[in-house]
JSON list of C-alpha atoms in Angstrom, two decimals:
[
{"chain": "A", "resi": 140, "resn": "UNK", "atom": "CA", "xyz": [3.05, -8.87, -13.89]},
{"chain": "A", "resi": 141, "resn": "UNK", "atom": "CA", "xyz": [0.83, -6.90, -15.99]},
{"chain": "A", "resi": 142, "resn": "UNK", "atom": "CA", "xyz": [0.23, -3.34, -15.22]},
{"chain": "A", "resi": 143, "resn": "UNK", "atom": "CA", "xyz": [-3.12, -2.78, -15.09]},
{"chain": "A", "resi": 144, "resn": "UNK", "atom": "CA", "xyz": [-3.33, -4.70, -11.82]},
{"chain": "A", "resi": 145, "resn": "UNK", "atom": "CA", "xyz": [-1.94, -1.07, -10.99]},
{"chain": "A", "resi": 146, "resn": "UNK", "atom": "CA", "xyz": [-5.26, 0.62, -11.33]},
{"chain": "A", "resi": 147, "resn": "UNK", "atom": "CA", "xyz": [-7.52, -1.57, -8.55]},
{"chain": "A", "resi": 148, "resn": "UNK", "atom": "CA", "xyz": [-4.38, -0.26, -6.10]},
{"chain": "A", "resi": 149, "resn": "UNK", "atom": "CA", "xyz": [-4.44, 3.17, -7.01]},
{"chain": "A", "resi": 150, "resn": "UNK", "atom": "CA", "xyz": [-8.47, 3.84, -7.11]},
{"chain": "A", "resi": 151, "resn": "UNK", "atom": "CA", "xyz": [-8.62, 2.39, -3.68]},
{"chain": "A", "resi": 152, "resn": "UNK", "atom": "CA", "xyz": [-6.08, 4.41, -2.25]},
{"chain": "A", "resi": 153, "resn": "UNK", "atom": "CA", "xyz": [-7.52, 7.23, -3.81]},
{"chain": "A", "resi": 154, "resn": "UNK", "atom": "CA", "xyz": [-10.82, 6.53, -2.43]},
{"chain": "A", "resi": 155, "resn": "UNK", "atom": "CA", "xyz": [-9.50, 5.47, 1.22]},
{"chain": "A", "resi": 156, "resn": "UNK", "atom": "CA", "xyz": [-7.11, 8.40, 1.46]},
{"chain": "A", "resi": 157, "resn": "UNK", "atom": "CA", "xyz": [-9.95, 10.47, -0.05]},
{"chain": "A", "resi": 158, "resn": "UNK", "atom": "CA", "xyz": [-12.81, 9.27, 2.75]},
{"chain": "A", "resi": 159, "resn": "UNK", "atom": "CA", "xyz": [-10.94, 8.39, 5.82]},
{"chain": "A", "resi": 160, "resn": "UNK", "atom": "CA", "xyz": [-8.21, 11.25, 5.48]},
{"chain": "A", "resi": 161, "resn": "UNK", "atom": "CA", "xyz": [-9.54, 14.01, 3.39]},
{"chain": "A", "resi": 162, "resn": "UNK", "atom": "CA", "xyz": [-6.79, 13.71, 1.09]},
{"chain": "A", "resi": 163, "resn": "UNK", "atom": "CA", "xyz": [-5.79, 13.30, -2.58]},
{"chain": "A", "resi": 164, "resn": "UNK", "atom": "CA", "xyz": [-3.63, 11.42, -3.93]},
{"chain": "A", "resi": 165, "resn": "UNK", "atom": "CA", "xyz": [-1.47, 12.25, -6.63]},
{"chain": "A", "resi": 166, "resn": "UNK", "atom": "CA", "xyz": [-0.11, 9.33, -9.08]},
{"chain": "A", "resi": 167, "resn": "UNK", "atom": "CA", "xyz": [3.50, 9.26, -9.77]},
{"chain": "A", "resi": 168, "resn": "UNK", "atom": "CA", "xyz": [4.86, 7.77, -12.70]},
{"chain": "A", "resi": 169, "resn": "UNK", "atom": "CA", "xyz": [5.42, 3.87, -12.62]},
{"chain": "A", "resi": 170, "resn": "UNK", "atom": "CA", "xyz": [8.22, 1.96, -12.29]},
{"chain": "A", "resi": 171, "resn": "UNK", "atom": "CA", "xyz": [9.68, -1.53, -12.57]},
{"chain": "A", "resi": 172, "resn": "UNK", "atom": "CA", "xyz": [12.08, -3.30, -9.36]},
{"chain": "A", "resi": 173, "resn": "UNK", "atom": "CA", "xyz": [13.46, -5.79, -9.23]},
{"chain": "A", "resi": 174, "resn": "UNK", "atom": "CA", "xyz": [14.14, -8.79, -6.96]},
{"chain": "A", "resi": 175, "resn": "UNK", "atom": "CA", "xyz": [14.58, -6.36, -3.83]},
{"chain": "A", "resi": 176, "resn": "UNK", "atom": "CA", "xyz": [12.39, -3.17, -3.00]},
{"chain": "A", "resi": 177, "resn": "UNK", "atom": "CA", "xyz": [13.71, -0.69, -1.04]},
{"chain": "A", "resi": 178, "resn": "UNK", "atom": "CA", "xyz": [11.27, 0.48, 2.17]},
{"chain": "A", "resi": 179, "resn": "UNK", "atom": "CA", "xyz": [10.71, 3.42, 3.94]},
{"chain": "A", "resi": 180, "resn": "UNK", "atom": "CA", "xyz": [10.74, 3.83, 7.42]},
{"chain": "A", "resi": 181, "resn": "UNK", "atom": "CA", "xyz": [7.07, 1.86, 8.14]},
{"chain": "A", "resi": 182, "resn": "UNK", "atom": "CA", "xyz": [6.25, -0.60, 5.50]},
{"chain": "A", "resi": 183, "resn": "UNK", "atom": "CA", "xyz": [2.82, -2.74, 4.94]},
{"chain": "A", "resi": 184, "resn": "UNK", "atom": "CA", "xyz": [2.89, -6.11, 3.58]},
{"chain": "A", "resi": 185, "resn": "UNK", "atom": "CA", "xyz": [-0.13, -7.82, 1.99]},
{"chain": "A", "resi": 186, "resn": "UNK", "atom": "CA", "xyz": [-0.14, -11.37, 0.54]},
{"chain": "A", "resi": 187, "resn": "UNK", "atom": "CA", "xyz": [-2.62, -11.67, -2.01]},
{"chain": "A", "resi": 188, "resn": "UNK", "atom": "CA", "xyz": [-4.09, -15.88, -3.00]},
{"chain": "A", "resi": 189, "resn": "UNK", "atom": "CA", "xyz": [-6.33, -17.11, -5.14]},
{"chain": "A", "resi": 190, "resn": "UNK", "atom": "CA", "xyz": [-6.48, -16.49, -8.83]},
{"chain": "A", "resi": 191, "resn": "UNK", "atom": "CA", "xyz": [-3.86, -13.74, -8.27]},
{"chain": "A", "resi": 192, "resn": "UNK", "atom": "CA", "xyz": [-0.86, -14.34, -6.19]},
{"chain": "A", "resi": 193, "resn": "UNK", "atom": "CA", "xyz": [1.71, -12.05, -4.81]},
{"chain": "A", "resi": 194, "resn": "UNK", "atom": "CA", "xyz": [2.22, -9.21, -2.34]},
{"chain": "A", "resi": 195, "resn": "UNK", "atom": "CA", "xyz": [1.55, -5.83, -1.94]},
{"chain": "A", "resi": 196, "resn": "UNK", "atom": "CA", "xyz": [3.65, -3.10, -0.15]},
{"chain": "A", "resi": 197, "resn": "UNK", "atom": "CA", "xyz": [2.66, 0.18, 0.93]},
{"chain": "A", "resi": 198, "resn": "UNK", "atom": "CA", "xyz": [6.54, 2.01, 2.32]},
{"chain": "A", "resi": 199, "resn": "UNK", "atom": "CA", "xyz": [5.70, 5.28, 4.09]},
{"chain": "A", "resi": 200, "resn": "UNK", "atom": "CA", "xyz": [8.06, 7.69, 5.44]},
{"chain": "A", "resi": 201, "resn": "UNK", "atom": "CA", "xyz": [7.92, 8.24, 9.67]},
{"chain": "A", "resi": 202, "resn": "UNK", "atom": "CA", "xyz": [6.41, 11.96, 9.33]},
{"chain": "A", "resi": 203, "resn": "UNK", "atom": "CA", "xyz": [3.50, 10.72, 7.19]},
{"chain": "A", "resi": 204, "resn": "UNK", "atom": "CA", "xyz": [3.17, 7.73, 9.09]},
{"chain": "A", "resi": 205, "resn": "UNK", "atom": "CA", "xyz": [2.22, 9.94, 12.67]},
{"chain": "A", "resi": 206, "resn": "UNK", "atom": "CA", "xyz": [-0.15, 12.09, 10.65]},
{"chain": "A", "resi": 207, "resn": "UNK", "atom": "CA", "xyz": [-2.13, 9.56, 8.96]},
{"chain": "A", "resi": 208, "resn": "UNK", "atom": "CA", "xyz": [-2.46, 8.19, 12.69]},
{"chain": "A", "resi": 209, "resn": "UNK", "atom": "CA", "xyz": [-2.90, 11.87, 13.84]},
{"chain": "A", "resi": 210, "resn": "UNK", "atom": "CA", "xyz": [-5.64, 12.44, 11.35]},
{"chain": "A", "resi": 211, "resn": "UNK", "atom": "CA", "xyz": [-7.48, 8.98, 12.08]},
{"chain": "A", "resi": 212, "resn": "UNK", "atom": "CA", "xyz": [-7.32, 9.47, 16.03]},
{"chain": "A", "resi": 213, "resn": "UNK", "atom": "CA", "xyz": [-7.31, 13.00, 16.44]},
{"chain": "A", "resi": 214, "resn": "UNK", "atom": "CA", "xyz": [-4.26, 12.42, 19.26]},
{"chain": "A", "resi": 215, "resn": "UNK", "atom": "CA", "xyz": [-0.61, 13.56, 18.23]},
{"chain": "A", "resi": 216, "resn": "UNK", "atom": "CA", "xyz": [1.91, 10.86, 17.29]},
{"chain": "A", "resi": 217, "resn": "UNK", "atom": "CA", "xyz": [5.19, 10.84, 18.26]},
{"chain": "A", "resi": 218, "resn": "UNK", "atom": "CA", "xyz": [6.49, 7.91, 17.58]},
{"chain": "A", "resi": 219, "resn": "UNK", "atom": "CA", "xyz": [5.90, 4.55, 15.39]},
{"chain": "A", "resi": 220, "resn": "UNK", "atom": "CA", "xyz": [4.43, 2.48, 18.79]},
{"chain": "A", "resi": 221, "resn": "UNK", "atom": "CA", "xyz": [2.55, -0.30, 18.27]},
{"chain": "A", "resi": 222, "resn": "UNK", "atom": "CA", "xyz": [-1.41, 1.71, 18.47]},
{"chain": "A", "resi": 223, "resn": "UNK", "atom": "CA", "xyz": [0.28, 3.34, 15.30]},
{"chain": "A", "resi": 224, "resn": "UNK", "atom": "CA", "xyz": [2.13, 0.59, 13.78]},
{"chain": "A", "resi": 225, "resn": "UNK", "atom": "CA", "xyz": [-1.68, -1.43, 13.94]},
{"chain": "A", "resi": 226, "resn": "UNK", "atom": "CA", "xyz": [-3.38, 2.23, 12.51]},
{"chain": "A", "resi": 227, "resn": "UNK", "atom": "CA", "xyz": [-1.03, 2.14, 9.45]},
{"chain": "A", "resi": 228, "resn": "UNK", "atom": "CA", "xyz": [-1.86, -2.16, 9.06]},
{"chain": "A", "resi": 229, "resn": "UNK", "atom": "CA", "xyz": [-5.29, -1.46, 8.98]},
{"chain": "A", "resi": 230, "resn": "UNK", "atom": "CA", "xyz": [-4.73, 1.76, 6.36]},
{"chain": "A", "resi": 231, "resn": "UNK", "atom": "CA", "xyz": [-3.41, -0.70, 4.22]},
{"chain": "A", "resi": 232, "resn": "UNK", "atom": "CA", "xyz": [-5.68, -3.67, 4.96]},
{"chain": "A", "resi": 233, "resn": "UNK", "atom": "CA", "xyz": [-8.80, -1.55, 4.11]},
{"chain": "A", "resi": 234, "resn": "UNK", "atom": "CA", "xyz": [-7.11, -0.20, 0.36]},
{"chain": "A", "resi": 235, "resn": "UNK", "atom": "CA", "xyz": [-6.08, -3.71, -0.24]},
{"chain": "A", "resi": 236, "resn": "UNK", "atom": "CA", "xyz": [-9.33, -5.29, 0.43]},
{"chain": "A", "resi": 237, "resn": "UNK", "atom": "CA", "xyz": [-11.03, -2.89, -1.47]},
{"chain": "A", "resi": 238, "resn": "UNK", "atom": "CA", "xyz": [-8.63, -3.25, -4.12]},
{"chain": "A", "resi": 239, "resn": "UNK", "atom": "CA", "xyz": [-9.33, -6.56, -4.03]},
{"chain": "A", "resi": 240, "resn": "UNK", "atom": "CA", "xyz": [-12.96, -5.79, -4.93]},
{"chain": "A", "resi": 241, "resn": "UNK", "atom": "CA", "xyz": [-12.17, -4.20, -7.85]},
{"chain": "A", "resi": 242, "resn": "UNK", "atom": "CA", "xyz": [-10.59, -7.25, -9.13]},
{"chain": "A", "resi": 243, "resn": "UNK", "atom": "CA", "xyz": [-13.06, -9.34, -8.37]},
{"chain": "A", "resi": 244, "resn": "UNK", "atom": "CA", "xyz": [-15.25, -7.19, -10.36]},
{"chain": "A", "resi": 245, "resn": "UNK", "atom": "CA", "xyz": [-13.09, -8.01, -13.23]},
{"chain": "A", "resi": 246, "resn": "UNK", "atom": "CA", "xyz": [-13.21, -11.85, -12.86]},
{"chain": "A", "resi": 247, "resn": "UNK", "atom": "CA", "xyz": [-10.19, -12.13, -10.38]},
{"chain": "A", "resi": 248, "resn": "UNK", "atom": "CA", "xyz": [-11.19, -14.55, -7.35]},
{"chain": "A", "resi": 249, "resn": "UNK", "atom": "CA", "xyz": [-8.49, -13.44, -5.06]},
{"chain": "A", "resi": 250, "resn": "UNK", "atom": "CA", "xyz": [-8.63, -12.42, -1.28]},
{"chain": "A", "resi": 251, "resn": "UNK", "atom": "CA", "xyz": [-5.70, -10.93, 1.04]},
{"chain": "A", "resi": 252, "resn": "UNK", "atom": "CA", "xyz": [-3.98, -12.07, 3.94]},
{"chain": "A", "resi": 253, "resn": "UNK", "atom": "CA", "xyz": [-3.23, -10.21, 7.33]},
{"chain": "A", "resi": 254, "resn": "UNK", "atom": "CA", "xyz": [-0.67, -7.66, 7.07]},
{"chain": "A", "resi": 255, "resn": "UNK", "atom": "CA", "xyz": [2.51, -7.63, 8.16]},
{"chain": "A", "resi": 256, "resn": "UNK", "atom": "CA", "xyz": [3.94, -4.55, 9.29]},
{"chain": "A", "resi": 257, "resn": "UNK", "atom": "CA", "xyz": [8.07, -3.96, 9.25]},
{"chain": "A", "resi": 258, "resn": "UNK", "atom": "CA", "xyz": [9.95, -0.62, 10.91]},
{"chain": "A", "resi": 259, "resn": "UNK", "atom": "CA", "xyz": [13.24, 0.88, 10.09]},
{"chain": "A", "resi": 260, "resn": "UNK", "atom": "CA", "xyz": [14.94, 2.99, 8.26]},
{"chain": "A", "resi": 261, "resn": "UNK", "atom": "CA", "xyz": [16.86, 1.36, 4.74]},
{"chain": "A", "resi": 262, "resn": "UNK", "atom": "CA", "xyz": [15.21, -1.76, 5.27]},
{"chain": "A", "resi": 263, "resn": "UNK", "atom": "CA", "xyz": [15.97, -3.95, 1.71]},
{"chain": "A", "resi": 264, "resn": "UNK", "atom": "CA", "xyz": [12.81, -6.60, 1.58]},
{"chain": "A", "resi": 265, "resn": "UNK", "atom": "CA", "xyz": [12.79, -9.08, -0.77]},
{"chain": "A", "resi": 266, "resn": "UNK", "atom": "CA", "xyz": [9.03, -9.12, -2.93]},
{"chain": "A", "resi": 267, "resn": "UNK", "atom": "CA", "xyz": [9.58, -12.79, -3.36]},
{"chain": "A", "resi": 268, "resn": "UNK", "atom": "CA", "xyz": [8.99, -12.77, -7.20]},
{"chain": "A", "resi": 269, "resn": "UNK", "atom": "CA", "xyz": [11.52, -11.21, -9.99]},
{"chain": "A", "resi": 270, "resn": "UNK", "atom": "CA", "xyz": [9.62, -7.80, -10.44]},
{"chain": "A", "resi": 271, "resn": "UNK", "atom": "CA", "xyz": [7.39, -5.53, -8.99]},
{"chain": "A", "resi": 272, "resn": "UNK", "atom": "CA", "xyz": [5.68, -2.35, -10.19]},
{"chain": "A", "resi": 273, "resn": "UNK", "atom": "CA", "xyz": [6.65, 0.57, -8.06]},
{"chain": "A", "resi": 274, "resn": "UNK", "atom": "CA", "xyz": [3.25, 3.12, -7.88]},
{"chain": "A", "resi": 275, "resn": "UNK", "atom": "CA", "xyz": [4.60, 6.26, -6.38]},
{"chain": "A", "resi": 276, "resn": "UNK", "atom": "CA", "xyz": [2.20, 8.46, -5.02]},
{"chain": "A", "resi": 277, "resn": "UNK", "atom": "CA", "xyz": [2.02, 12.17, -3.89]},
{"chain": "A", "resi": 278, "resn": "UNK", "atom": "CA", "xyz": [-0.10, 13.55, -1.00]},
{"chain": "A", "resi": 279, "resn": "UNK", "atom": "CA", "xyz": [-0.11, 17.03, 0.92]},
{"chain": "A", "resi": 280, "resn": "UNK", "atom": "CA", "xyz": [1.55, 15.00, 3.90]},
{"chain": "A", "resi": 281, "resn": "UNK", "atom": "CA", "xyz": [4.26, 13.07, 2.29]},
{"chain": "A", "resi": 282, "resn": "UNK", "atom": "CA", "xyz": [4.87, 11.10, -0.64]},
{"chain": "A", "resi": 283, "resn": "UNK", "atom": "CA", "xyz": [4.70, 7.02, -0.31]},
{"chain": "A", "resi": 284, "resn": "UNK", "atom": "CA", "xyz": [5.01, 4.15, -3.04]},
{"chain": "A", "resi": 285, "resn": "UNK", "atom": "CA", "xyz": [2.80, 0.92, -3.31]},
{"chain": "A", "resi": 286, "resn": "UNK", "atom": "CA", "xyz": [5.05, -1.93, -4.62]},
{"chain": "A", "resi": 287, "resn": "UNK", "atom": "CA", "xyz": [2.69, -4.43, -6.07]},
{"chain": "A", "resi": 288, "resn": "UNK", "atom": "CA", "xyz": [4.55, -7.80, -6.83]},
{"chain": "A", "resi": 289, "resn": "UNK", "atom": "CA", "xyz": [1.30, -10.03, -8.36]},
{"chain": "A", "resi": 290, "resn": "UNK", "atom": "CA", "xyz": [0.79, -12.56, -10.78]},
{"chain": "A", "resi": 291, "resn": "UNK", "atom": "CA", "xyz": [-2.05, -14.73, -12.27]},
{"chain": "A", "resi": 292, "resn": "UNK", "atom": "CA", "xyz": [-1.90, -18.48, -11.30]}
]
């Protein structure tokens, strides 16, 4: 796992967050799991193939969740339903894809796979590989951590 796969992640959030939600993001500082990655109440998962192989997940709390959604939609959230639940996928799907852009640009031929979207509260989800590198990040509507679990082939 080398850290500066962390950069790709956290300019396309930045950049998504920034045009879709009038936001900035904030970077935490980064840290190291491993074996099993503790959610938040909605969680994103991303496989990523090709040269680079892994997954990516995005853990959001519930309250940040329903304004994301609010903010997209312009309609007020009150729960994680299913219109939400495929909001948040596509949130991720877009920053990982254009994540995924950036490391193409720097001679990675990888893609992404749909996302996979898992609710509850203290959900324990295995990354499938020994480590991950936890990206916490800081927004006016809640805080939220990217756990990105990839490795060269």
């Amino acid at each position: 796992m080398k850290a500066e796969f962390v950069n790709p992640f956290y300019k396309a959030t930045n950049d998504v967050f920034g045009n879709m939600l009038d936001i900035e993001t904030e970077r935490g500082d980064l840290g190291v799991v491993e074996d099993i990655v503790s959610g938040g109440m909605a969680n994103v998962m991303i496989g990523v193939t090709g040269s680079l192989s892994g997954t990516i997940m995005y853990s959001f709390p519930e309250d940040m969740t329903l304004e994301i959604v609010k903010i997209m939609s312009g309609m007020e959230m009150d729960k994680l339903d299913s219109f939400v639940t495929s909001a948040l996928g596509e949130v991720a799907n877009i920053i990982s894809g254009n994540a995924i852009t950036y490391l193409n640009q720097e001679n990675y031929n990888c893609d992404i796979v749909p996302p996979q979207i898992i609710i509850g509260e203290n959900k324990s989800i295995s990354m499938a590989a020994e480590k991950a590198l936890v990206l916490p990040l800081k927004t006016s509507i809640g805080d939220f951590d990217i756990n990105i679990s990839i490795k060269e082939k």
